[in-house]
XYZ file of C-alpha atoms in Angstrom:
513
model
C 0.000 0.000 0.000
C 1.367 3.383 -1.014
C 0.730 6.532 1.123
C 0.484 9.826 -0.681
C 2.223 13.012 0.487
C 0.175 16.253 0.656
C 1.422 17.562 -2.698
C 1.325 14.350 -4.786
C -1.459 12.987 -6.979
C -3.991 10.524 -5.618
C -3.213 6.884 -5.816
C -6.711 5.418 -5.520
C -5.485 2.019 -4.324
C -3.483 3.604 -1.506
C -6.313 5.498 0.139
C -6.767 4.567 3.758
C -9.361 6.593 5.643
C -7.695 5.982 9.043
C -4.453 7.634 7.798
C -5.892 10.564 5.810
C -7.177 12.776 8.703
C -6.779 16.473 7.899
C -4.146 15.887 5.125
C -6.257 13.611 2.852
C -6.421 14.326 -0.894
C -9.939 14.285 -2.303
C -8.788 14.475 -5.898
C -5.633 14.781 -7.983
C -5.457 18.588 -8.022
C -6.949 19.924 -4.741
C -5.147 19.848 -1.384
C -7.592 19.911 1.521
C -6.069 21.853 4.455
C -9.036 22.160 6.800
C -10.990 18.938 7.136
C -13.322 19.401 10.092
C -16.123 17.035 9.106
C -16.478 13.710 7.256
C -17.047 13.729 3.447
C -20.563 14.394 2.303
C -22.880 11.442 1.959
C -22.560 9.799 -1.464
C -18.981 10.807 -1.964
C -17.122 8.196 -4.066
C -13.452 7.549 -4.099
C -11.881 6.390 -7.360
C -11.849 2.796 -6.191
C -15.592 2.902 -5.383
C -17.994 4.206 -2.734
C -17.064 3.863 0.872
C -19.523 4.258 3.688
C -17.078 3.782 6.527
C -17.482 6.198 9.449
C -15.015 9.054 9.195
C -12.310 8.659 11.809
C -11.750 11.853 13.831
C -8.476 12.685 15.402
C -8.604 12.428 19.246
C -7.633 15.466 21.319
C -4.430 13.843 22.499
C -3.233 12.951 18.969
C -0.189 14.988 17.834
C -1.128 17.451 15.114
C 1.017 18.997 12.455
C 1.359 22.718 13.060
C 0.833 24.973 10.084
C 3.822 26.964 9.011
C 3.394 30.711 8.990
C 4.380 30.751 5.324
C 1.207 28.807 4.486
C -1.110 31.524 5.890
C -2.113 34.910 4.574
C -2.065 38.008 6.757
C -5.799 37.620 7.439
C -5.345 34.067 8.706
C -6.519 32.302 5.483
C -4.764 29.423 3.846
C -2.482 30.314 0.915
C -3.445 27.112 -0.923
C -7.205 27.013 -0.673
C -7.919 30.569 0.559
C -10.013 29.161 3.399
C -10.090 31.132 6.610
C -8.838 29.416 9.732
C -11.422 28.742 12.471
C -12.301 31.844 14.499
C -11.556 30.116 17.788
C -7.954 29.576 16.800
C -7.528 33.224 15.860
C -9.096 34.371 19.135
C -6.852 32.073 21.126
C -3.796 33.498 19.400
C -4.936 37.052 20.101
C -5.555 36.267 23.806
C -2.170 34.601 24.064
C -0.518 37.640 22.545
C -2.328 40.004 24.898
C -1.389 37.928 27.946
C 2.232 37.797 26.902
C 2.236 41.531 26.284
C 0.739 42.203 29.726
C 3.323 39.960 31.406
C 6.124 41.707 29.564
C 4.750 45.116 30.592
C 4.531 44.049 34.252
C 8.060 42.738 34.068
C 9.311 46.047 32.694
C 7.498 47.991 35.454
C 8.943 45.694 38.115
C 12.394 46.077 36.621
C 12.176 49.870 36.784
C 10.883 49.670 40.367
C 13.790 47.490 41.454
C 16.180 49.769 39.615
C 14.776 52.809 41.434
C 15.096 51.068 44.819
C 18.657 50.077 44.021
C 19.548 53.646 43.012
C 17.934 55.019 46.197
C 20.118 52.692 48.257
C 23.248 53.681 46.386
C 22.498 57.396 46.305
C 20.165 58.245 49.250
C 18.859 61.769 49.696
C 20.115 63.765 52.706
C 16.878 63.404 54.684
C 16.824 59.667 54.031
C 20.368 59.372 55.351
C 19.388 61.166 58.559
C 16.278 59.048 59.075
C 18.216 55.844 58.488
C 21.110 56.606 60.814
C 19.391 58.762 63.427
C 20.586 58.019 66.945
C 23.390 55.687 65.908
C 26.893 56.126 67.304
C 28.906 58.592 65.239
C 25.863 59.642 63.201
C 23.510 62.607 63.235
C 21.317 62.608 66.337
C 23.565 60.347 68.371
C 21.871 59.757 71.732
C 18.774 61.701 70.702
C 16.528 58.821 69.621
C 15.255 57.893 73.088
C 13.906 59.511 76.221
C 13.189 58.224 79.740
C 9.467 57.532 79.204
C 9.599 56.049 75.705
C 8.804 52.474 76.791
C 5.260 52.734 75.371
C 6.018 55.212 72.608
C 3.605 55.345 69.654
C 0.952 53.250 71.491
C -2.455 54.920 71.422
C -4.871 53.804 74.169
C -8.235 52.417 73.057
C -11.340 51.552 75.047
C -10.964 47.805 75.155
C -10.745 45.292 77.988
C -8.377 42.361 77.502
C -10.674 39.530 78.519
C -8.892 36.585 80.183
C -5.623 38.373 79.547
C -3.583 35.630 81.241
C -4.339 33.323 78.273
C -2.169 35.386 75.969
C 1.378 34.356 75.171
C 2.655 37.456 76.936
C 0.093 38.578 79.542
C -0.313 42.297 80.263
C 2.363 43.427 77.786
C 0.334 42.142 74.820
C -2.655 44.126 76.048
C -0.871 47.449 76.484
C 0.981 47.010 73.180
C -2.438 46.860 71.506
C -3.552 49.917 73.476
C -6.005 48.210 75.862
C -6.726 50.276 78.953
C -8.092 47.355 80.977
C -6.805 43.848 81.764
C -8.288 40.918 83.653
C -6.824 38.346 86.030
C -8.676 35.372 87.552
C -7.164 34.622 90.961
C -7.255 31.467 93.093
C -6.123 31.384 96.702
C -4.030 28.312 97.583
C -1.458 28.039 100.373
C -1.656 31.769 101.044
C -0.691 32.588 97.448
C -2.809 34.089 94.648
C -2.435 32.040 91.453
C -3.731 33.207 88.079
C -5.594 30.921 85.678
C -8.978 30.115 84.213
C -9.386 26.866 86.122
C -7.528 24.883 88.764
C -6.106 22.560 86.104
C -4.335 25.526 84.453
C -2.583 26.803 87.577
C 1.201 26.659 87.962
C 3.495 27.665 90.816
C 5.150 30.546 88.964
C 2.043 32.149 87.430
C 0.881 34.344 90.281
C -0.835 37.699 90.537
C 2.469 39.299 91.473
C 4.534 37.769 88.659
C 1.996 38.301 85.861
C 0.510 41.683 86.783
C 1.681 43.524 89.905
C 5.399 43.372 89.097
C 5.012 44.175 85.345
C 2.667 47.098 86.091
C 5.091 48.412 88.680
C 7.964 48.051 86.205
C 6.185 50.030 83.466
C 5.067 52.754 85.867
C 8.618 53.069 87.196
C 9.805 53.620 83.624
C 7.072 56.200 83.028
C 7.854 58.051 86.268
C 11.658 58.244 86.350
C 13.713 60.197 88.839
C 15.987 62.533 86.889
C 17.703 65.892 87.291
C 14.730 67.560 85.661
C 12.231 65.434 87.554
C 13.681 64.740 91.001
C 10.436 63.341 92.476
C 9.382 60.471 90.272
C 6.126 59.915 92.157
C 4.975 63.524 91.872
C 3.705 63.261 88.298
C 2.129 59.786 88.578
C 2.089 59.203 84.834
C 0.138 56.266 83.491
C 1.465 53.377 81.424
C 0.863 55.113 78.060
C 3.454 57.677 77.019
C 1.083 59.151 74.422
C -1.565 59.776 77.114
C -0.019 59.897 80.605
C -3.372 60.723 82.243
C -5.040 57.539 81.011
C -5.402 55.084 83.902
C -4.957 51.331 83.555
C -7.777 49.204 84.974
C -6.858 45.919 86.668
C -9.947 43.724 87.007
C -9.377 40.950 89.564
C -11.901 38.103 89.368
C -12.173 36.167 92.644
C -12.508 32.459 91.873
C -12.166 31.227 95.442
C -14.152 32.276 98.503
C -14.390 36.053 98.664
C -13.875 36.658 102.404
C -10.755 34.496 102.448
C -9.315 35.926 99.209
C -9.951 39.609 99.978
C -7.099 40.288 102.462
C -4.524 38.593 100.217
C -5.557 40.785 97.287
C -5.196 43.916 99.417
C -1.762 42.747 100.495
C -0.686 42.016 96.899
C -1.572 45.601 95.937
C 0.683 47.097 98.586
C 3.664 47.816 96.228
C 1.391 49.929 94.016
C -0.229 51.543 97.023
C 3.132 52.450 98.555
C 4.119 54.312 95.369
C 0.787 56.157 95.357
C -0.220 54.588 92.044
C -3.741 53.459 93.014
C -6.913 55.439 92.370
C -8.919 55.898 95.593
C -11.890 57.708 97.096
C -11.014 60.158 99.875
C -14.551 60.429 101.255
C -15.477 63.413 99.139
C -14.343 62.619 95.601
C -12.205 60.308 93.494
C -8.443 60.906 93.569
C -7.193 59.610 90.190
C -4.096 57.472 89.899
C -2.342 55.501 87.161
C -4.070 52.235 88.209
C -7.713 51.463 89.008
C -8.319 48.143 90.793
C -11.758 46.537 90.463
C -12.781 43.260 92.068
C -15.494 41.013 90.668
C -16.583 37.385 90.750
C -16.907 36.188 94.356
C -15.904 39.569 95.747
C -18.137 40.416 98.748
C -19.783 43.805 98.329
C -19.872 44.436 102.062
C -16.069 44.140 102.239
C -15.639 46.608 99.368
C -17.716 49.286 101.101
C -16.482 48.677 104.643
C -14.020 51.126 106.170
C -12.501 48.300 108.183
C -11.858 45.883 105.328
C -11.110 48.548 102.697
C -9.543 51.367 104.735
C -7.893 53.123 101.790
C -10.955 52.766 99.547
C -8.636 51.957 96.616
C -10.375 48.729 95.602
C -13.673 49.197 93.768
C -16.585 46.865 93.153
C -17.908 45.583 89.817
C -21.599 46.482 90.132
C -24.356 44.351 88.541
C -25.478 46.175 85.410
C -28.617 44.063 85.049
C -30.139 45.767 88.119
C -29.821 49.298 86.713
C -32.331 49.354 83.878
C -34.288 52.618 83.724
C -36.864 53.749 81.196
C -36.892 57.154 79.609
C -40.285 58.330 80.876
C -39.366 57.680 84.516
C -36.157 59.582 83.935
C -37.942 62.593 82.496
C -40.539 62.554 85.291
C -37.807 62.918 87.895
C -35.894 65.607 86.088
C -32.889 63.515 85.102
C -30.764 64.722 82.171
C -32.403 64.966 78.768
C -30.776 62.528 76.348
C -32.289 64.041 73.202
C -34.343 62.466 70.443
C -33.640 58.875 69.550
C -31.920 58.235 72.859
C -32.385 55.385 75.343
C -35.782 54.447 76.681
C -37.909 54.853 73.565
C -41.096 52.802 73.339
C -40.206 49.443 71.843
C -42.159 46.960 69.796
C -44.467 44.756 71.837
C -44.693 41.717 69.634
C -41.192 40.407 70.352
C -40.424 38.061 73.229
C -42.396 35.398 74.997
C -45.248 35.335 77.495
C -43.133 33.168 79.753
C -40.477 35.872 79.875
C -43.017 38.564 80.717
C -44.481 36.420 83.507
C -41.037 35.862 84.981
C -40.513 39.640 85.130
C -43.741 40.492 86.972
C -41.993 40.626 90.361
C -39.108 42.804 89.185
C -39.452 46.537 89.860
C -36.637 47.550 87.534
C -35.961 44.375 85.548
C -33.598 41.490 86.031
C -31.491 42.241 83.025
C -34.282 40.896 80.828
C -36.714 43.717 81.619
C -39.192 44.469 78.858
C -40.378 48.015 78.396
C -43.630 48.198 76.478
C -45.794 51.175 75.541
C -47.896 52.178 78.540
C -45.939 49.938 80.926
C -43.811 51.565 83.646
C -42.064 49.236 86.034
C -38.974 51.276 86.752
C -37.431 51.332 90.185
C -39.159 53.910 92.447
C -36.535 56.435 93.430
C -37.795 57.035 96.983
C -38.551 53.448 98.097
C -36.785 51.442 100.745
C -33.265 50.100 100.411
C -34.293 46.511 99.743
C -37.081 44.868 97.810
C -37.427 41.138 98.301
C -38.224 39.009 95.282
C -38.322 35.278 94.636
C -35.125 34.899 92.694
C -31.772 33.247 93.301
C -28.802 35.597 93.174
C -25.085 35.035 93.132
C -22.725 33.705 90.501
C -25.492 32.944 88.017
C -26.116 36.690 87.662
C -22.822 37.507 86.017
C -20.523 36.223 88.738
C -20.848 39.311 90.934
C -21.620 38.703 94.576
C -24.825 40.325 95.836
C -25.179 41.797 99.347
C -27.892 39.339 100.398
C -28.576 35.914 98.946
C -32.334 36.295 99.426
C -32.818 39.923 98.426
C -31.941 42.276 95.620
C -30.618 45.505 97.085
C -31.656 48.879 95.805
C -29.283 49.578 92.872
C -28.653 53.156 94.005
C -26.204 51.844 96.601
C -23.735 51.273 93.742
C -22.040 54.650 93.330
C -18.632 56.033 92.473
C -17.642 55.821 96.143
C -17.561 52.008 96.003
C -17.907 50.917 92.371
C -16.327 51.701 89.025
C -17.602 49.190 86.439
C -21.178 48.043 86.009
C -20.957 44.702 84.181
C -23.175 41.854 83.068
C -23.091 38.864 80.730
C -24.318 39.934 77.307
C -25.772 36.538 76.444
C -27.683 36.220 79.728
C -28.892 39.807 79.955
C -29.507 40.810 76.337
C -30.026 37.344 74.900
C -29.052 35.585 71.723
C -28.746 37.640 68.560
C -30.944 36.267 65.779
C -30.706 37.071 62.070
C -27.269 38.642 62.609
C -28.810 41.830 63.999
C -29.884 43.093 67.413
C -33.635 43.556 67.668
C -35.241 46.852 68.759
C -36.175 45.136 72.018
C -32.542 44.228 72.727
C -31.270 47.689 71.806
C -33.836 49.215 74.161
C -32.622 46.979 76.961
C -29.032 48.071 76.340
C -30.104 51.720 76.379
C -31.924 51.352 79.678
C -28.967 49.644 81.342
C -26.492 52.191 80.000
C -28.725 55.013 81.203
C -29.002 53.588 84.700
C -25.256 52.986 85.037
C -24.289 56.412 83.718
C -26.723 58.144 86.077
C -24.750 56.546 88.909
C -21.436 57.582 87.357
C -20.369 54.010 86.514
C -18.663 52.645 83.391
C -20.622 50.076 81.387
C -19.055 46.761 80.354
C -20.661 43.725 78.720
C -18.797 40.432 78.764
C -19.530 37.160 76.969
C -20.007 38.991 73.664
C -20.520 36.970 70.466
C -17.183 36.422 68.752
C -18.293 34.657 65.574
C -19.276 35.192 62.810
C -17.048 38.220 62.424
C -19.842 40.255 60.843
C -22.093 39.659 63.858
C -19.266 40.454 66.263
C -18.539 43.765 64.512
C -22.246 44.617 64.442
C -22.520 44.099 68.207
C -19.391 46.195 68.760
C -20.837 48.976 66.600
C -24.132 49.003 68.498
C -22.469 48.961 71.928
C -20.179 51.861 71.066
C -23.056 53.816 69.553
C -25.257 53.283 72.616
C -22.623 54.586 75.016
C -20.912 51.469 76.370
C -17.659 52.652 77.943
C -15.380 49.634 77.595
C -15.416 46.897 74.958
C -14.731 43.375 76.223
C -12.557 41.679 73.571
C -10.634 38.466 73.059
C -8.944 39.313 69.740
C -6.935 42.410 70.603
C -5.575 43.198 67.159
C -8.948 42.689 65.471
C -10.429 45.180 67.924
C -7.613 47.624 67.237
C -8.089 47.365 63.457
C -11.842 47.721 63.846
C -11.456 50.684 66.154
C -9.034 52.491 63.859
C -11.982 53.563 61.696
C -14.083 54.846 64.613
C -13.645 58.233 66.250
C -15.434 57.150 69.454
C -13.139 54.217 70.188
C -10.280 56.199 71.685
C -9.924 57.210 75.294
C -13.126 58.343 76.965
C -13.269 59.977 80.357
């Protein structure tokens, strides 16, 4: 059997349909360059009709590439003047464009690298000064530091480092992010205060002194140096932040063991800060600010915090229960309290949200239990001139946010929590406000937040919600936005750097008060 080359005449006896493919000759004079379909029905070869199925070349079969000399400028074949398939032309154009774009990017990158290289070789005078400033033998030698530059360039933000002891570097990680409040859970064992979330996480070297008291004292010593220009280092009482020396650091100590037994050891642990006059305290008439504010929560007994005998210096404050401070707007206006303006806390809320069971559970609460529902025409706010205690059938204690209540069988009038004995007013967000559905806080929940914020601010206390939703991120950011907008003073966070990035776009996230 003889096979024919593309430019030879047809030898009818040598035709083999499986070997023709795209280079088959249909007659003696015409060369077919673009066979894309089988011959028409009824076509007869010289040796007779053949009805065999046309064999198509599989995609993996090697194909002969057309030489550029066989194509016209418009992409048509020089032999048969047939235009190449449009898809092939488009592919070639796309390939050319991609290659051109890559070449252009390469040229731009080359010029960028060349410019960087030239800047290194021939720096401008200002660049030379910036690069070598403070180095030995260079411009500005010895001028790049100052005594209080330990926290240089750190801007304080209104965030509380929740469970700060879990971080790889406790305390220092928080202040490096700008947090103005840190938290330590303490356990009393063998007359020592250990820090940890549970007893299984405690170690001998992780104590309240080693993780917090000593580091705080170290930073404050750096920020209040004794120099020729400042002979009395304790006179200024600068805070931990060099950018804002008047901003106080809050140390929240959560009692995990029995409060009466733990209390005296906490007071004793604070003595180094007290001796240097670093603690904020109440002198009987007003608050005397200091670089550190100590607040006790958890199993802390309220009666010990307010007692002159157990808290003689009044430099340890109580974490008041925020869920007992709800106040509606109409009661506020009736008693001449400050006008909050239109759209402020205490507006009438929708009545169709919530459950009958929840409303029934609240019938005995004069000001709400943290789940108080304010409805149009309903006024159950706390009467301002009533007795100190109102007894209700409810269990109190750790289930209500972990703060100890003065009496296990009574809820005490919330007006006893003032700036003389308390600083924060805190509550669990999930227990007080409830679960957030549909990724947004409902009007009912926002109204509850407004009432609690109003009640705490009337008493001069700072509002803090803990147990905030942390995921999804969109829900977390939405809750943060609402809390900041409604006047919450401190944001309880676990992801410090996420809070810092989020807060960088808000004007109201910096220091307040």
